[in-house]
Coordinates of C-alpha atoms in Angstrom, one line a residue:
M1 CA -3.6 1.0 15.9
V2 CA 0.2 -0.6 16.3
A3 CA -0.5 1.8 15.3
G4 CA 2.3 2.8 15.2
A5 CA 4.9 1.5 12.8
T6 CA 4.1 -2.0 11.3
A7 CA 6.5 -4.8 10.8
A8 CA 5.7 -8.1 9.1
V9 CA 6.4 -11.7 9.9
V10 CA 6.1 -13.8 6.7
A11 CA 5.3 -17.5 6.6
A12 CA 3.6 -19.5 3.9
A13 CA 2.7 -16.4 1.9
V14 CA 0.8 -14.9 4.9
T15 CA 1.8 -11.7 6.6
V16 CA 0.9 -11.4 10.3
P17 CA 1.3 -7.9 11.8
V18 CA 3.6 -7.2 14.7
L19 CA 2.1 -5.1 16.6
L20 CA -1.6 0.5 13.6
P21 CA 2.9 22.8 12.0
E22 CA 4.7 25.9 12.8
A23 CA 5.6 26.6 16.5
A24 CA 2.8 28.1 18.5
P25 CA 2.7 29.7 22.0
D26 CA 3.2 27.2 24.8
V27 CA -0.1 26.5 26.4
S28 CA 1.0 23.3 28.1
G29 CA -0.6 24.3 31.4
S30 CA -4.1 24.7 30.0
A31 CA -6.8 22.0 30.4
V32 CA -8.2 20.1 27.5
A33 CA -12.0 19.8 27.1
V34 CA -13.7 17.2 25.0
L35 CA -11.1 16.4 22.4
S36 CA -12.9 14.5 19.6
A37 CA -16.3 13.0 19.5
P38 CA -16.7 9.7 17.8
D39 CA -17.6 10.0 14.1
P40 CA -21.2 9.0 13.8
S41 CA -20.8 7.7 10.3
T42 CA -20.5 4.0 9.6
E43 CA -20.8 4.1 5.9
T44 CA -18.1 2.5 3.8
A45 CA -15.8 5.0 2.1
A46 CA -13.3 3.7 -0.5
D47 CA -10.8 4.9 -3.0
P48 CA -10.2 1.6 -5.0
D49 CA -8.2 3.2 -7.8
S50 CA -5.6 5.0 -5.7
S51 CA -2.6 3.7 -3.7
P52 CA -2.0 5.5 -1.4
P53 CA -5.6 6.7 -1.2
K54 CA -6.5 10.3 -2.0
T55 CA -9.9 10.3 -0.3
L56 CA -11.1 8.7 2.9
V57 CA -10.9 4.9 3.5
A58 CA -13.3 3.7 6.2
A59 CA -15.8 1.0 7.0
G60 CA -18.0 0.5 10.0
R61 CA -16.2 1.7 13.2
A62 CA -12.8 2.0 11.7
A63 CA -11.2 4.8 9.5
V64 CA -7.8 5.6 8.1
Y65 CA -7.4 9.1 9.4
A66 CA -3.6 9.0 8.7
Y67 CA -1.0 7.0 6.8
Y68 CA 2.7 7.2 6.2
T69 CA 5.2 6.4 3.5
W70 CA 8.9 5.9 4.1
E71 CA 12.3 6.0 2.6
E72 CA 15.8 5.1 3.7
V73 CA 18.1 8.1 4.0
K74 CA 21.9 7.5 4.1
I75 CA 23.5 9.4 7.0
S76 CA 27.0 8.0 7.0
A77 CA 29.2 5.5 5.1
D78 CA 27.6 2.6 6.9
R79 CA 24.4 3.9 8.4
Q80 CA 20.9 4.9 7.3
V81 CA 17.7 6.2 8.9
K82 CA 14.1 5.4 7.9
K83 CA 12.3 8.6 7.3
L84 CA 8.5 8.6 7.6
T85 CA 6.3 11.0 5.7
W86 CA 2.9 11.4 7.3
N87 CA -0.4 12.2 5.6
R88 CA -3.5 13.2 7.5
Y89 CA -7.2 13.2 6.4
D90 CA -8.7 16.7 6.1
R91 CA -12.4 16.3 6.6
D92 CA -13.3 19.8 5.3
K93 CA -11.4 19.2 2.0
G94 CA -12.2 15.5 1.8
V95 CA -8.6 14.5 1.0
Y96 CA -5.4 13.4 2.7
E97 CA -2.7 16.0 3.0
K98 CA 1.0 15.8 3.8
T99 CA 2.1 17.0 7.2
P100 CA 5.5 18.3 8.3
W101 CA 5.7 16.0 11.4
A102 CA 8.1 13.2 12.1
W103 CA 5.4 11.1 13.9
L104 CA 1.6 11.4 14.1
D105 CA -1.4 9.8 15.7
V106 CA -5.0 10.8 15.4
A107 CA -7.6 10.4 18.2
R108 CA -11.0 8.8 17.8
G109 CA -13.3 10.8 15.6
G110 CA -10.4 12.1 13.4
E111 CA -10.1 15.7 14.6
A112 CA -7.6 15.7 17.4
A113 CA -3.9 14.9 16.7
A114 CA -0.7 14.4 18.6
F115 CA 2.7 14.7 16.9
L116 CA 6.4 14.8 17.3
E117 CA 8.5 17.3 15.4
Q118 CA 11.5 15.0 15.2
V119 CA 12.5 11.5 16.3
P120 CA 13.3 11.4 19.1
A121 CA 11.8 14.6 20.6
K122 CA 11.7 16.2 24.0
R123 CA 8.2 17.5 23.6
V124 CA 4.9 16.4 22.1
G125 CA 2.4 18.6 20.3
V126 CA -1.4 18.3 20.7
L127 CA -4.0 19.8 18.4
T128 CA -7.6 19.5 19.6
G129 CA -9.1 20.6 16.3
R130 CA -8.3 21.9 12.9
D131 CA -8.1 25.6 13.9
A132 CA -6.8 25.0 17.5
E133 CA -3.4 26.2 18.7
V134 CA -0.7 23.7 19.3
R135 CA -0.4 22.7 23.0
W136 CA 3.2 21.7 23.8
I137 CA 3.9 19.2 26.6
D138 CA 7.5 18.8 27.7
L139 CA 8.9 15.3 28.3
E140 CA 11.4 14.1 30.9
R141 CA 13.0 11.7 28.4
P142 CA 13.0 11.9 24.5
A143 CA 10.3 10.0 22.7
A144 CA 10.0 8.5 19.2
A145 CA 6.3 7.4 19.1
V146 CA 3.0 8.7 20.5
H147 CA -0.4 7.0 20.7
W148 CA -3.8 8.2 21.9
S149 CA -5.6 6.3 24.6
P150 CA -8.9 4.7 23.4
D151 CA -10.9 7.3 25.3
A152 CA -8.7 10.2 24.0
T153 CA -7.8 11.4 27.5
K154 CA -4.2 10.3 27.6
L155 CA -1.1 9.9 25.4
L156 CA 1.4 7.0 25.5
L157 CA 4.9 7.8 24.3
T158 CA 7.7 5.3 23.9
N159 CA 11.1 6.8 25.1
Y160 CA 14.4 6.2 23.3
S161 CA 17.9 7.5 24.0
A162 CA 18.6 7.5 20.2
N163 CA 16.7 7.3 16.9
P164 CA 15.2 3.8 16.7
D165 CA 14.8 4.1 13.0
E166 CA 18.5 4.2 12.4
S167 CA 20.2 1.0 11.1
Y168 CA 23.3 -0.2 9.3
I169 CA 23.3 -0.1 5.6
P170 CA 22.7 -3.7 4.5
E171 CA 25.4 -5.5 2.6
G172 CA 23.8 -7.7 0.0
N173 CA 20.8 -9.4 1.6
S174 CA 22.3 -9.1 5.1
R175 CA 20.5 -6.5 7.3
M176 CA 22.0 -5.5 10.6
L177 CA 19.9 -3.7 13.2
M178 CA 21.2 -1.3 15.8
P179 CA 21.0 -2.3 19.5
S180 CA 17.7 -1.2 21.0
S181 CA 17.8 2.3 22.5
R182 CA 14.4 2.0 24.2
I183 CA 14.4 3.3 27.8
G184 CA 10.8 3.2 28.9
F185 CA 7.4 4.9 28.3
T186 CA 5.6 8.1 29.3
V187 CA 1.9 8.5 30.0
V188 CA 0.6 12.0 29.6
D189 CA -2.7 12.9 31.3
L190 CA -4.2 15.6 29.1
A191 CA -6.5 17.0 31.8
D192 CA -3.5 18.5 33.6
G193 CA -0.6 18.0 31.2
R194 CA 1.3 15.8 33.7
A195 CA 3.8 13.5 32.0
V196 CA 5.0 10.5 34.0
F197 CA 8.0 8.4 32.8
R198 CA 8.4 4.7 33.6
A199 CA 11.7 3.0 33.0
R200 CA 11.3 -0.1 30.9
G201 CA 14.2 -1.0 28.6
A202 CA 14.1 -3.5 25.8
D203 CA 14.2 -7.2 26.9
P204 CA 17.8 -8.4 26.3
D205 CA 16.5 -11.9 25.4
E206 CA 14.3 -10.6 22.6
P207 CA 15.6 -10.6 19.0
P208 CA 16.5 -7.2 17.5
T209 CA 13.7 -5.2 15.9
D210 CA 13.4 -2.0 14.0
R211 CA 11.3 -0.5 16.8
D212 CA 10.1 -1.6 20.2
D213 CA 7.1 0.7 20.8
F214 CA 4.4 0.3 23.4
S215 CA 0.7 0.2 22.6
W216 CA -2.5 0.7 24.6
S217 CA -4.7 -2.2 25.7
A218 CA -8.3 -2.1 24.3
D219 CA -9.7 -0.5 27.5
G220 CA -6.8 1.8 28.0
T221 CA -5.9 0.5 31.5
L222 CA -2.7 -1.3 30.4
V223 CA 0.1 -0.9 27.9
W224 CA 1.8 -3.7 26.0
E225 CA 4.9 -4.6 23.9
N226 CA 5.6 -7.3 21.4
H227 CA 7.0 -10.5 22.8
A228 CA 8.6 -12.8 20.2
S229 CA 9.4 -15.7 22.5
P230 CA 7.0 -18.6 22.9
P231 CA 3.4 -17.5 23.5
P232 CA 2.0 -15.2 24.7
T233 CA 3.1 -12.9 22.0
K234 CA 2.6 -9.7 24.1
K235 CA 3.7 -8.5 27.5
F236 CA 1.4 -6.2 29.5
Y237 CA 2.2 -3.6 32.1
D238 CA 0.1 -1.3 34.2
L239 CA 0.6 2.5 34.0
E240 CA 3.1 2.3 36.8
G241 CA 5.3 0.0 34.8
N242 CA 4.5 -3.3 36.6
E243 CA 4.1 -6.5 34.6
R244 CA 0.5 -7.7 34.5
P245 CA -1.3 -10.9 33.4
V246 CA -2.3 -11.1 29.7
P247 CA -6.0 -10.2 29.3
Y248 CA -8.2 -12.6 27.5
G249 CA -8.2 -12.3 23.7
T250 CA -5.1 -10.2 23.4
A251 CA -2.1 -12.5 22.8
E252 CA -3.1 -14.9 20.0
T253 CA -1.3 -12.9 17.3
Y254 CA 0.6 -9.6 16.9
Q255 CA -2.7 -8.0 16.0
Q256 CA -3.6 -4.7 17.7
D257 CA -7.3 -5.6 18.4
E258 CA -7.8 -9.3 18.3
L259 CA -11.2 -9.5 20.0
S260 CA -14.1 -8.2 18.0
P261 CA -15.9 -5.1 19.2
G262 CA -18.8 -7.1 20.7
G263 CA -16.5 -9.8 22.1
T264 CA -18.0 -12.7 20.1
R265 CA -15.1 -13.4 17.8
L266 CA -11.3 -13.6 18.1
I267 CA -8.5 -13.4 15.6
V268 CA -6.1 -16.4 15.9
G269 CA -3.0 -17.5 14.1
N270 CA -1.5 -20.8 12.9
T271 CA -4.8 -22.5 12.1
G272 CA -3.1 -25.4 10.3
Q273 CA -6.0 -25.5 7.9
G274 CA -4.5 -24.0 4.8
A275 CA -4.5 -20.4 6.2
G276 CA -2.2 -18.5 8.5
L277 CA -5.1 -16.7 10.2
G278 CA -8.5 -17.7 11.5
I279 CA -11.5 -16.4 13.4
R280 CA -12.6 -18.3 16.6
D281 CA -16.1 -18.1 17.8
V282 CA -15.8 -17.3 21.5
A283 CA -18.9 -19.1 22.6
S284 CA -18.3 -22.4 20.8
G285 CA -14.5 -22.3 20.5
R286 CA -14.8 -23.3 16.8
T287 CA -12.1 -21.7 14.5
T288 CA -12.8 -20.9 10.9
P289 CA -9.7 -20.4 8.7
L290 CA -9.5 -17.2 6.6
T291 CA -9.1 -19.0 3.3
P292 CA -9.1 -17.2 -0.1
V293 CA -12.2 -15.3 -1.0
S294 CA -13.3 -14.3 -4.5
G295 CA -9.8 -14.8 -5.8
Y296 CA -8.0 -12.9 -3.0
L297 CA -5.6 -14.4 -0.5
I298 CA -5.9 -12.7 2.9
E299 CA -2.4 -11.8 4.1
Q300 CA -2.9 -9.5 7.1
I301 CA -5.8 -8.3 9.2
E302 CA -5.8 -4.5 9.9
A303 CA -9.0 -3.8 11.9
W304 CA -12.5 -4.9 12.8
A305 CA -15.1 -2.9 10.9
D306 CA -17.9 -4.4 13.1
E307 CA -18.8 -7.7 14.6
D308 CA -19.1 -9.4 11.1
R309 CA -16.6 -7.5 8.9
L310 CA -12.8 -7.2 8.8
I311 CA -10.5 -4.8 7.0
V312 CA -7.6 -6.8 5.6
W313 CA -4.6 -6.7 3.3
A314 CA -5.2 -9.2 0.5
C315 CA -3.6 -10.0 -2.9
E316 CA -5.1 -11.4 -6.0
Q317 CA -4.3 -15.1 -6.4
K318 CA -2.8 -16.7 -9.5
G319 CA -3.6 -20.4 -9.0
A320 CA -1.0 -22.3 -7.0
N321 CA 1.7 -19.8 -7.8
G322 CA 0.6 -17.2 -5.3
C323 CA -0.3 -13.6 -6.0
V324 CA 0.0 -11.7 -9.2
G325 CA 3.1 -9.6 -9.3
G326 CA 4.5 -11.0 -6.1
E327 CA 3.3 -11.6 -2.5
F328 CA 3.2 -7.9 -1.6
R329 CA 1.1 -6.6 -4.4
N330 CA -1.9 -6.2 -2.2
R331 CA -4.9 -3.9 -1.4
L332 CA -7.2 -3.1 1.5
L333 CA -10.4 -5.2 1.4
L334 CA -13.6 -5.2 3.4
V335 CA -14.4 -8.9 4.1
D336 CA -17.8 -10.1 5.4
L337 CA -17.4 -13.2 7.6
K338 CA -21.0 -14.1 6.7
G339 CA -20.2 -14.4 3.0
G340 CA -20.4 -12.3 -0.1
D341 CA -17.9 -10.6 -2.3
P342 CA -15.2 -8.5 -0.7
V343 CA -15.2 -4.7 -1.2
P344 CA -12.0 -3.1 -2.4
L345 CA -11.1 -0.1 -0.2
S346 CA -7.8 1.0 -1.8
G347 CA -5.8 0.5 -4.9
F348 CA -2.9 -2.1 -5.0
R349 CA 0.1 -1.5 -2.9
E350 CA 3.0 -2.7 -5.1
N351 CA 5.4 -3.6 -2.3
S352 CA 5.1 -3.4 1.4
Q353 CA 8.8 -3.8 2.2
K354 CA 10.6 -1.4 -0.1
A355 CA 11.0 2.3 0.3
G356 CA 9.0 4.5 -2.0
K357 CA 6.8 1.5 -3.0
S358 CA 4.5 1.3 0.0
W359 CA 2.2 3.1 2.4
V360 CA 1.1 2.1 5.9
P361 CA -2.5 2.9 7.1
I362 CA -3.2 3.9 10.7
F363 CA -6.7 2.7 11.7
T364 CA -8.6 4.8 14.3
P365 CA -12.1 4.4 15.7
R366 CA -14.7 6.7 14.1

């Protein structure tokens, strides 16, 4: 789920993801019971005529329980800040609804949520259900992003000394980023509410980026950050902040979950076969490029629906001239690796890089 905020690296018309309430009484000392059971449904839910979607988008094991839109807000003569507006799926109403929070992540199953009131914030709020009271957990250092662990027992927060979404106002086509203000990460154990900070500033040898958030490994035992230098493309750390070897199937691309749920397939990049992304069979080592399907060019992989199906961003082709209306006029598709026509899951996103023209889905296990 980078999830978190999503950046894009563009090459040869293919986008590869970088890796995704009112105040209530403070009950931060209370224990948390079972937070959110997995959603038993695996049926495909789509809203192919809406962008952003109005009703649930989901397929197989993955669902969009939240998404955000964004806009650049001028805060001084030469600076601006990217403001995110979050929408969360309401299962009772069957629609997405706007939230007042500055950052949001939803746990597996779609019912429990963690949020920040502002960016950065000195506390994190947790809701274990629709009618639950907010549980506030104080942080040693301010944080600008929060992510649930895969088993929904912990939270991972990335700590910043300043707002990482602030940047200089570009002059012409030149865009200048602020120096990274990342200072580390915090792991919150929801059983006792204990929040432990680990210092880990941004790598001075890495190029500037909008954000430098940490994400969970697939099994929740490690955290990782993007690494733009020569492969591997990710750096991993244990929960104590010590660097660890890269697990198999996790550093081929900037994808959040590169290895399929059953471990038989792996997302890889730079196939050199007319496609920027491909799928490698783990047993045989054979790589199949993700070439156009039914008139769609696959730009970016978002999630595994199951062992044979992928949820992707794809745009309609227009012969050798690329995609209709530009590279970023794309929609979410469900693609079957065994063949068959893709299934549209959302309407067309007119532009993924301009404020007010885009929305970014956050995929979560059902």
